[in-house]
């Protein structure tokens, strides 16, 4: 385990959460979904269908794919096109597709544009924006709005009405030097060129997880699913911090009580500085410990400065906190997190250890920079600083709660967000989070991590309720951070980049 300090100049954008599955069978949810919300079952279903329909459309020069495309439409389809007029049957629409599209164009969904609305007792309406790109040149010349009416009948979804309208010139403006980011397909190709086996992306808007996407293939060649499991390395630390802060909000834990009241590391027995080591000191990385004890010549845990006097990133501090929590409450960190964080937030795919509920088939095995996989290692002991297993969706739920303060009292939430120790000009550490001063009272939170075959980053804007998630399973995944951060986060991303890279 490495658990290195996050670079924090890294974040990414998101693309619509789509996954390819023909013939999806699902029932309607009992309550109306929030449009565009990837946590909603109906949105997931329609998003998957949209992806499947147009995956077949994009390869309709193959007769089998053309038939597959047609099967998603009802025989009595009504298709309205503001330039082409009305098509009254599926047969006519498929014939037009074969004549005018096959081998010539590919459709790309504009990231973040898909919205889904339930139709009680019938199905759903999907709306969005898409562009069509020439296969020969790759040029994406135009945009159009679309509406699809989906009917659920006998467990099968089909499109009964389709509308394509508002055709116009492409208004997308990619950043200079980053043309591969023009659309979802090109982004996937760019990541492949960068040697990224799997990349998990997540986007929170207005305080809610809106988009999730996973690119690449798992070991063995299968497409990485939307619920791919990742080791997120030091993104474990904010979760451990939240467990302690939640317990403090419940009045069951004191952030300023000496941890020695509950546990003392044998290496520190009798040290007079033990009473100064508290949860607040741990969460703001002021313990006086090195990152890991094995970095010291003695290989033992020791204070290298007086606790609380300055900043020094330390995984040992979070492990010390774990042991104190477990001793105080007589249970594991896994169980404490399940009750205080995972359960309340619906994080069903998040674990500190490889228990029976971890699906190995969905795990993104790590790779070195040369493309060789590391050996799979499973751990049965929780670590407060490292090795958390989770998905993009689950961690997105967690980040939304961090920004809203959902699990905390107002006072403790404010305490978590404020700067506790300066790291460098414009950058400090809050409780469990790096904090960037963006000026004008605005700030950002960030954290990341690195293990063998793991590079992770998250970036949060609490005042606007926006956040970005990036998880990769390769040693040099960090090389994508700078371009993606500045491309998708604009001026705020540029500001963070400047703070992080300044000497």
Coordinates of C-alpha atoms in Angstrom, one line a residue:
X1 CA 0.0 0.0 0.0
X2 CA 1.2 3.5 -0.8
X3 CA -1.6 5.9 -0.1
X4 CA 0.3 8.9 -1.4
X5 CA -0.7 12.5 -1.2
X6 CA -3.3 13.5 -3.8
X7 CA -2.1 15.8 -6.5
X8 CA -5.4 17.6 -6.5
X9 CA -5.0 19.1 -10.0
X10 CA -7.1 16.7 -11.5
X11 CA -10.6 16.3 -12.5
X12 CA -12.6 15.4 -15.4
X13 CA -16.0 15.8 -16.8
X14 CA -18.7 13.4 -17.4
X15 CA -20.6 11.9 -20.1
X16 CA -24.1 10.6 -19.9
X17 CA -24.5 7.3 -18.1
X18 CA -25.2 4.9 -20.9
X19 CA -24.6 1.2 -21.2
X20 CA -25.4 -1.2 -24.0
X21 CA -28.1 -3.8 -23.5
X22 CA -30.7 -4.9 -26.0
X23 CA -34.1 -6.0 -24.9
X24 CA -33.9 -4.5 -21.4
X25 CA -36.8 -5.7 -19.3
X26 CA -37.8 -3.6 -16.3
X27 CA -40.8 -2.2 -14.5
X28 CA -41.7 1.4 -13.9
X29 CA -40.6 2.9 -10.5
X30 CA -43.3 3.7 -8.0
X31 CA -42.4 7.4 -7.8
X32 CA -41.5 9.8 -10.6
X33 CA -37.7 10.0 -11.2
X34 CA -35.6 13.1 -11.1
X35 CA -34.9 13.8 -14.7
X36 CA -31.3 13.1 -15.6
X37 CA -30.6 11.5 -12.2
X38 CA -28.4 8.5 -12.7
X39 CA -29.5 7.1 -9.3
X40 CA -33.1 6.6 -10.7
X41 CA -33.9 3.1 -12.0
X42 CA -36.0 4.5 -14.9
X43 CA -33.2 6.8 -16.0
X44 CA -30.8 3.9 -15.9
X45 CA -33.1 1.8 -18.1
X46 CA -33.8 4.4 -20.7
X47 CA -30.2 5.5 -20.8
X48 CA -29.1 1.9 -21.4
X49 CA -31.7 1.6 -24.2
X50 CA -30.6 4.8 -25.8
X51 CA -27.0 3.6 -25.9
X52 CA -28.1 0.2 -27.3
X53 CA -30.3 1.7 -30.0
X54 CA -27.6 4.0 -31.3
X55 CA -24.8 1.5 -31.0
X56 CA -26.7 -0.5 -33.6
X57 CA -27.5 2.6 -35.6
X58 CA -23.8 3.5 -35.7
X59 CA -23.0 0.1 -37.3
X60 CA -26.1 -0.2 -39.4
X61 CA -24.0 -1.0 -42.6
X62 CA -24.0 -4.5 -41.0
X63 CA -27.4 -6.1 -41.9
X64 CA -27.5 -7.8 -38.5
X65 CA -27.0 -4.4 -36.7
X66 CA -29.6 -2.7 -39.0
X67 CA -32.2 -5.4 -38.0
X68 CA -31.2 -5.0 -34.3
X69 CA -31.7 -1.2 -34.7
X70 CA -35.1 -1.7 -36.3
X71 CA -36.3 -4.1 -33.5
X72 CA -36.2 -1.2 -31.0
X73 CA -39.1 0.5 -32.8
X74 CA -42.7 -0.4 -32.9
X75 CA -44.1 -1.6 -36.3
X76 CA -46.5 1.4 -36.4
X77 CA -43.7 3.9 -35.5
X78 CA -44.3 7.6 -36.2
X79 CA -41.0 9.4 -36.9
X80 CA -41.1 13.2 -37.3
X81 CA -38.0 15.0 -38.8
X82 CA -38.1 18.8 -39.3
X83 CA -36.1 18.5 -42.5
X84 CA -37.1 15.1 -43.8
X85 CA -40.8 15.1 -43.0
X86 CA -42.8 12.2 -41.5
X87 CA -42.2 8.5 -41.7
X88 CA -45.2 6.4 -40.7
X89 CA -43.8 2.9 -40.3
X90 CA -40.8 1.1 -38.9
X91 CA -40.2 -0.6 -42.3
X92 CA -40.0 2.8 -44.0
X93 CA -37.7 4.3 -41.3
X94 CA -35.3 1.3 -41.5
X95 CA -35.2 1.6 -45.3
X96 CA -34.3 5.3 -45.1
X97 CA -31.6 4.6 -42.5
X98 CA -30.0 2.0 -44.7
X99 CA -30.1 4.3 -47.7
X100 CA -29.0 7.6 -46.1
X101 CA -27.0 6.7 -43.0
X102 CA -25.3 3.3 -43.3
X103 CA -21.5 3.6 -43.5
X104 CA -21.8 7.4 -43.6
X105 CA -22.7 8.8 -40.1
X106 CA -22.5 8.0 -36.5
X107 CA -24.6 9.5 -33.8
X108 CA -23.2 10.8 -30.5
X109 CA -25.2 11.9 -27.5
X110 CA -24.2 15.3 -26.2
X111 CA -22.9 14.6 -22.6
X112 CA -25.3 15.5 -19.9
X113 CA -28.3 16.2 -22.2
X114 CA -30.4 13.1 -21.7
X115 CA -33.5 13.6 -19.6
X116 CA -36.2 11.0 -18.8
X117 CA -39.8 11.5 -17.7
X118 CA -42.2 8.7 -16.7
X119 CA -45.6 8.2 -18.5
X120 CA -47.9 6.6 -16.0
X121 CA -49.1 3.2 -17.1
X122 CA -47.3 3.4 -20.5
X123 CA -43.6 4.0 -20.4
X124 CA -41.4 7.0 -20.6
X125 CA -40.3 10.1 -22.6
X126 CA -36.7 10.7 -23.3
X127 CA -35.3 14.0 -24.6
X128 CA -31.8 15.2 -25.3
X129 CA -29.4 16.6 -27.9
X130 CA -27.3 14.6 -30.3
X131 CA -24.8 15.2 -33.1
X132 CA -24.0 13.3 -36.2
X133 CA -20.4 12.7 -37.3
X134 CA -19.1 11.7 -40.7
X135 CA -17.4 8.3 -40.4
X136 CA -14.9 9.2 -43.2
X137 CA -13.7 12.5 -41.8
X138 CA -14.8 12.4 -38.2
X139 CA -16.3 15.8 -38.6
X140 CA -19.3 16.5 -36.4
X141 CA -21.1 19.2 -38.3
X142 CA -24.5 19.5 -36.7
X143 CA -26.6 19.3 -33.6
X144 CA -30.3 18.4 -33.2
X145 CA -32.8 17.9 -30.4
X146 CA -34.6 14.6 -30.1
X147 CA -37.6 13.1 -28.3
X148 CA -38.4 9.4 -28.0
X149 CA -41.6 8.0 -26.6
X150 CA -40.8 4.5 -25.1
X151 CA -43.6 2.0 -24.5
X152 CA -43.2 -0.8 -22.0
X153 CA -45.4 -3.7 -23.1
X154 CA -45.1 -7.4 -22.0
X155 CA -41.8 -6.6 -20.4
X156 CA -40.3 -5.2 -23.6
X157 CA -39.5 -1.6 -24.4
X158 CA -40.1 -0.2 -27.9
X159 CA -40.1 3.3 -29.4
X160 CA -43.6 4.3 -30.6
X161 CA -42.8 7.9 -31.6
X162 CA -39.5 9.6 -32.5
X163 CA -38.9 13.3 -33.2
X164 CA -35.7 14.9 -34.5
X165 CA -35.8 18.7 -34.8
X166 CA -34.0 21.9 -34.3
X167 CA -31.1 20.9 -36.6
X168 CA -28.4 23.5 -36.4
X169 CA -24.7 24.1 -36.7
X170 CA -22.5 22.4 -34.2
X171 CA -22.0 24.9 -31.3
X172 CA -19.5 22.8 -29.4
X173 CA -16.2 24.6 -28.8
X174 CA -13.5 22.2 -27.7
X175 CA -10.5 23.6 -25.9
X176 CA -7.4 24.4 -28.0
X177 CA -5.2 21.4 -28.4
X178 CA -7.7 19.0 -27.0
X179 CA -9.8 18.1 -30.0
X180 CA -10.3 14.5 -29.0
X181 CA -12.6 15.7 -26.2
X182 CA -15.2 16.9 -28.7
X183 CA -17.6 14.0 -28.0
X184 CA -18.0 10.9 -25.9
X185 CA -16.6 8.5 -28.5
X186 CA -13.5 10.6 -29.1
X187 CA -12.9 10.9 -25.4
X188 CA -12.9 7.1 -25.1
X189 CA -10.5 6.9 -28.0
X190 CA -8.2 9.6 -26.5
X191 CA -8.1 7.7 -23.2
X192 CA -7.2 4.5 -25.0
X193 CA -4.3 6.4 -26.7
X194 CA -3.2 7.5 -23.2
X195 CA -3.0 3.8 -22.2
X196 CA -5.8 4.0 -19.6
X197 CA -7.2 0.5 -19.1
X198 CA -10.3 1.7 -17.2
X199 CA -11.5 5.2 -16.3
X200 CA -14.4 5.9 -14.0
X201 CA -16.0 9.3 -14.4
X202 CA -18.7 11.0 -12.3
X203 CA -20.4 14.4 -12.3
X204 CA -22.5 16.1 -9.6
X205 CA -24.6 19.1 -10.5
X206 CA -26.8 21.1 -8.1
X207 CA -25.7 18.8 -5.3
X208 CA -27.0 15.6 -7.0
X209 CA -25.1 12.8 -8.9
X210 CA -26.2 13.3 -12.5
X211 CA -23.8 11.4 -14.6
X212 CA -21.7 8.3 -14.4
X213 CA -19.6 6.7 -17.1
X214 CA -16.9 4.0 -17.1
X215 CA -14.6 3.6 -20.1
X216 CA -12.4 0.7 -21.1
X217 CA -12.2 -3.1 -20.5
X218 CA -11.6 -5.2 -17.5
X219 CA -8.8 -7.8 -17.4
X220 CA -9.9 -10.6 -19.7
X221 CA -11.4 -8.2 -22.3
X222 CA -14.9 -7.6 -21.0
X223 CA -16.3 -4.1 -21.2
X224 CA -16.0 -2.4 -17.8
X225 CA -19.6 -2.1 -16.4
X226 CA -21.1 1.1 -15.0
X227 CA -20.8 -0.4 -11.5
X228 CA -17.1 -1.4 -11.9
X229 CA -15.4 -1.8 -8.5
X230 CA -12.3 0.1 -7.9
X231 CA -9.6 0.3 -5.2
X232 CA -9.6 4.1 -4.6
X233 CA -6.5 4.2 -2.4
X234 CA -6.4 7.4 -0.3
X235 CA -10.0 8.4 -1.2
X236 CA -10.5 6.1 1.8
X237 CA -9.4 8.9 4.2
X238 CA -12.4 11.2 3.6
X239 CA -14.7 8.3 4.3
X240 CA -13.0 7.5 7.6
X241 CA -13.1 11.2 8.4
X242 CA -16.9 11.2 7.8
X243 CA -17.4 8.2 10.1
X244 CA -15.7 10.1 12.9
X245 CA -17.5 13.4 12.1
X246 CA -20.9 11.6 12.0
X247 CA -20.2 10.0 15.4
X248 CA -19.3 13.4 16.7
X249 CA -22.6 14.8 15.3
X250 CA -24.4 12.1 17.2
X251 CA -22.6 13.1 20.4
X252 CA -20.8 9.8 20.7
X253 CA -17.3 11.0 19.8
X254 CA -15.3 14.1 20.8
X255 CA -13.0 15.5 18.1
X256 CA -10.7 17.0 20.7
X257 CA -10.5 14.1 23.2
X258 CA -7.0 12.4 23.3
X259 CA -7.1 9.2 21.2
X260 CA -4.8 7.7 23.9
X261 CA -8.0 7.3 26.1
X262 CA -8.9 4.5 23.8
X263 CA -5.8 3.1 22.2
X264 CA -2.0 3.6 22.3
X265 CA 0.4 2.3 19.7
X266 CA 3.1 0.1 21.3
X267 CA 5.8 2.2 19.5
X268 CA 4.5 5.3 21.4
X269 CA 4.0 3.9 24.8
X270 CA 5.0 6.4 27.5
X271 CA 5.5 9.3 25.0
X272 CA 4.5 12.5 26.8
X273 CA 3.0 13.9 23.6
X274 CA 0.3 11.3 23.4
X275 CA -2.4 13.6 25.0
X276 CA -2.0 16.0 22.1
X277 CA -3.1 13.5 19.5
X278 CA -6.8 14.0 18.8
X279 CA -9.2 13.3 15.9
X280 CA -9.0 16.9 14.8
X281 CA -5.3 16.7 14.6
X282 CA -5.5 13.5 12.6
X283 CA -8.1 14.8 10.1
X284 CA -6.0 17.9 9.4
X285 CA -2.7 16.0 9.0
X286 CA -0.9 17.6 12.0
X287 CA -0.1 14.4 13.9
X288 CA 3.7 14.7 13.5
X289 CA 3.9 11.2 12.0
X290 CA 5.5 10.3 8.6
X291 CA 3.1 9.0 6.0
X292 CA 4.0 5.4 7.0
X293 CA 6.2 4.1 9.7
X294 CA 8.2 2.0 7.3
X295 CA 9.6 5.2 5.9
X296 CA 11.5 5.9 9.1
X297 CA 15.0 4.4 9.5
X298 CA 13.8 2.5 12.6
X299 CA 10.6 1.3 10.9
X300 CA 8.7 2.3 14.0
X301 CA 6.0 4.9 14.6
X302 CA 7.4 8.1 16.1
X303 CA 6.6 11.8 16.4
X304 CA 8.9 13.9 14.1
X305 CA 7.5 17.1 15.5
X306 CA 5.1 18.3 18.2
X307 CA 1.5 17.3 17.2
X308 CA -0.7 20.2 16.1
X309 CA 2.2 22.5 15.2
X310 CA 2.4 22.0 11.4
X311 CA 1.3 20.0 8.4
X312 CA 2.6 16.6 7.4
X313 CA 0.4 14.2 5.4
X314 CA 0.1 10.9 7.2
X315 CA -1.7 7.7 6.5
X316 CA -0.5 6.5 9.9
X317 CA -2.7 9.1 11.6
X318 CA -5.9 7.7 10.0
X319 CA -4.9 4.2 10.9
X320 CA -4.4 5.4 14.5
X321 CA -7.9 6.9 14.4
X322 CA -9.3 3.6 13.1
X323 CA -7.8 1.7 16.0
X324 CA -9.1 4.2 18.5
X325 CA -12.7 4.1 17.0
X326 CA -12.7 0.3 17.0
X327 CA -11.5 0.1 20.6
X328 CA -14.0 2.7 21.8
X329 CA -17.1 1.1 20.1
X330 CA -16.0 -2.5 20.2
X331 CA -16.6 -3.2 16.5
X332 CA -14.8 -2.9 13.2
X333 CA -14.5 0.3 11.1
X334 CA -16.4 -1.6 8.4
X335 CA -19.4 -2.0 10.7
X336 CA -19.2 1.6 12.0
X337 CA -19.1 2.9 8.4
X338 CA -22.1 0.7 7.4
X339 CA -24.2 2.2 10.2
X340 CA -23.1 5.8 10.0
X341 CA -22.3 6.4 6.3
X342 CA -22.8 3.5 3.9
X343 CA -26.3 2.6 5.0
X344 CA -27.8 6.1 5.3
X345 CA -26.4 7.0 1.8
X346 CA -27.3 3.8 0.1
X347 CA -23.6 3.0 -0.7
X348 CA -24.3 -0.7 -1.2
X349 CA -21.1 -1.4 -3.2
X350 CA -18.6 0.1 -0.8
X351 CA -16.4 -2.0 1.5
X352 CA -13.2 -1.6 3.5
X353 CA -12.4 -5.3 3.0
X354 CA -12.9 -8.2 0.5
X355 CA -15.9 -9.8 2.1
X356 CA -18.5 -12.1 0.6
X357 CA -20.4 -9.1 -0.9
X358 CA -17.5 -8.0 -3.1
X359 CA -18.0 -9.1 -6.7
X360 CA -14.5 -9.9 -8.1
X361 CA -15.9 -10.1 -11.7
X362 CA -16.5 -6.3 -11.5
X363 CA -13.1 -5.4 -10.0
X364 CA -10.7 -3.2 -12.1
X365 CA -7.4 -4.9 -11.6
X366 CA -4.5 -2.4 -11.5
X367 CA -1.8 -2.0 -14.2
X368 CA 1.7 -0.6 -14.3
X369 CA 2.7 2.1 -16.8
X370 CA 3.9 -0.5 -19.3
X371 CA 0.5 -2.2 -19.4
X372 CA 1.3 -5.2 -17.2
X373 CA -1.3 -6.2 -14.6
X374 CA -0.4 -6.4 -10.9
X375 CA -1.3 -9.5 -8.9
X376 CA -4.7 -9.4 -7.3
X377 CA -4.5 -9.1 -3.6
X378 CA -7.5 -9.3 -1.3
X379 CA -7.4 -7.8 2.2
X380 CA -9.5 -8.9 5.2
X381 CA -8.4 -6.1 7.6
X382 CA -9.8 -2.6 7.2
X383 CA -7.4 0.3 6.7
X384 CA -8.5 3.8 7.8
X385 CA -6.2 5.4 5.2
X386 CA -6.2 3.2 2.1
X387 CA -7.7 0.4 0.0
X388 CA -11.5 1.3 0.1
X389 CA -13.5 -0.6 -2.6
X390 CA -16.2 1.4 -4.2
X391 CA -17.9 2.4 -7.4
X392 CA -18.2 5.8 -9.1
X393 CA -21.9 5.9 -8.3
X394 CA -21.4 5.1 -4.6
X395 CA -18.6 7.6 -4.2
X396 CA -20.7 10.2 -5.9
X397 CA -23.4 9.7 -3.3
X398 CA -20.8 10.3 -0.6
X399 CA -19.5 13.5 -2.2
X400 CA -23.0 14.9 -2.5
X401 CA -23.4 14.3 1.2
X402 CA -20.1 15.9 2.0
X403 CA -21.2 19.1 0.2
X404 CA -24.7 19.2 1.7
X405 CA -23.7 18.3 5.2
X406 CA -26.5 15.7 5.1
X407 CA -24.9 13.5 7.8
X408 CA -23.6 16.2 10.1
X409 CA -24.8 18.9 12.4
X410 CA -24.4 22.4 11.0
X411 CA -21.6 23.3 13.3
X412 CA -19.5 20.2 12.6
X413 CA -20.2 20.5 8.8
X414 CA -18.8 24.1 9.0
X415 CA -15.8 22.9 11.0
X416 CA -15.1 20.2 8.4
X417 CA -15.0 22.8 5.6
X418 CA -12.8 25.4 7.2
X419 CA -9.1 25.6 6.8
X420 CA -7.2 24.1 9.8
X421 CA -3.6 24.3 8.6
X422 CA -1.9 26.0 5.7
X423 CA -0.1 23.8 3.2
X424 CA 1.1 26.4 0.7
X425 CA -0.1 29.7 -0.7
X426 CA -3.8 29.3 -1.6
X427 CA -4.0 25.7 -0.2
X428 CA -4.8 24.4 3.2
X429 CA -6.1 21.2 4.9
X430 CA -9.6 21.1 6.3
X431 CA -10.9 18.0 8.2
X432 CA -10.3 15.2 5.8
X433 CA -10.0 17.4 2.7
X434 CA -7.6 19.6 0.9
X435 CA -9.0 23.1 0.6
X436 CA -8.2 25.6 -2.2
X437 CA -8.9 29.3 -1.9
X438 CA -10.4 30.5 -5.2
X439 CA -10.9 34.1 -4.1
X440 CA -14.0 36.1 -3.4
X441 CA -15.0 33.8 -0.6
X442 CA -15.2 30.8 -2.9
X443 CA -13.3 27.6 -2.3
X444 CA -12.9 24.0 -3.5
X445 CA -12.2 20.7 -1.8
X446 CA -10.2 17.9 -3.2
X447 CA -8.5 14.6 -2.5
X448 CA -6.9 11.8 -4.4
X449 CA -4.8 8.8 -3.9
X450 CA -2.3 6.4 -5.4
X451 CA -1.4 2.7 -4.9
X452 CA 0.1 0.3 -7.3
X453 CA -2.2 0.4 -10.3
X454 CA -4.4 3.1 -8.8
X455 CA -4.7 6.8 -9.4
X456 CA -7.8 8.6 -8.1
X457 CA -9.0 12.2 -7.8
X458 CA -12.1 14.0 -6.7
X459 CA -12.9 17.7 -6.8
X460 CA -15.8 19.5 -5.1
X461 CA -17.3 23.0 -5.2
X462 CA -19.5 23.2 -2.1
X463 CA -21.0 26.6 -2.9
X464 CA -22.3 25.6 -6.3
X465 CA -23.0 21.9 -5.5
X466 CA -20.8 20.6 -8.3
X467 CA -18.2 17.9 -8.1
X468 CA -16.1 15.7 -10.4
X469 CA -14.8 12.2 -9.9
X470 CA -11.9 10.5 -11.7
X471 CA -10.7 6.9 -10.9
X472 CA -8.1 5.1 -13.0
X473 CA -6.5 1.6 -12.6
X474 CA -3.0 2.4 -13.9
X475 CA 0.1 3.9 -12.4
X476 CA 0.3 6.8 -14.7
X477 CA -3.4 7.6 -14.8
X478 CA -2.5 11.1 -13.4
X479 CA -1.3 12.2 -16.9
X480 CA -4.9 12.7 -17.9
X481 CA -5.7 15.0 -15.0
X482 CA -4.3 18.4 -16.1
X483 CA -5.9 18.4 -19.6
X484 CA -9.3 17.2 -18.3
X485 CA -9.3 19.6 -15.4
X486 CA -8.7 22.7 -17.5
X487 CA -10.9 21.5 -20.4
X488 CA -14.0 20.8 -18.3
X489 CA -13.7 23.0 -15.3
X490 CA -12.7 26.2 -17.1
X491 CA -11.5 29.2 -15.0
X492 CA -12.0 27.4 -11.7
X493 CA -10.1 24.4 -12.8
X494 CA -7.3 26.7 -14.1
X495 CA -7.2 28.4 -10.7
X496 CA -6.8 25.1 -8.9
X497 CA -4.1 24.0 -11.3
X498 CA -2.2 27.2 -10.8
X499 CA -2.3 26.9 -7.0
X500 CA -1.3 23.3 -7.1
X501 CA 1.6 23.7 -9.5
X502 CA 3.0 27.0 -8.0
X503 CA 6.3 26.6 -6.2

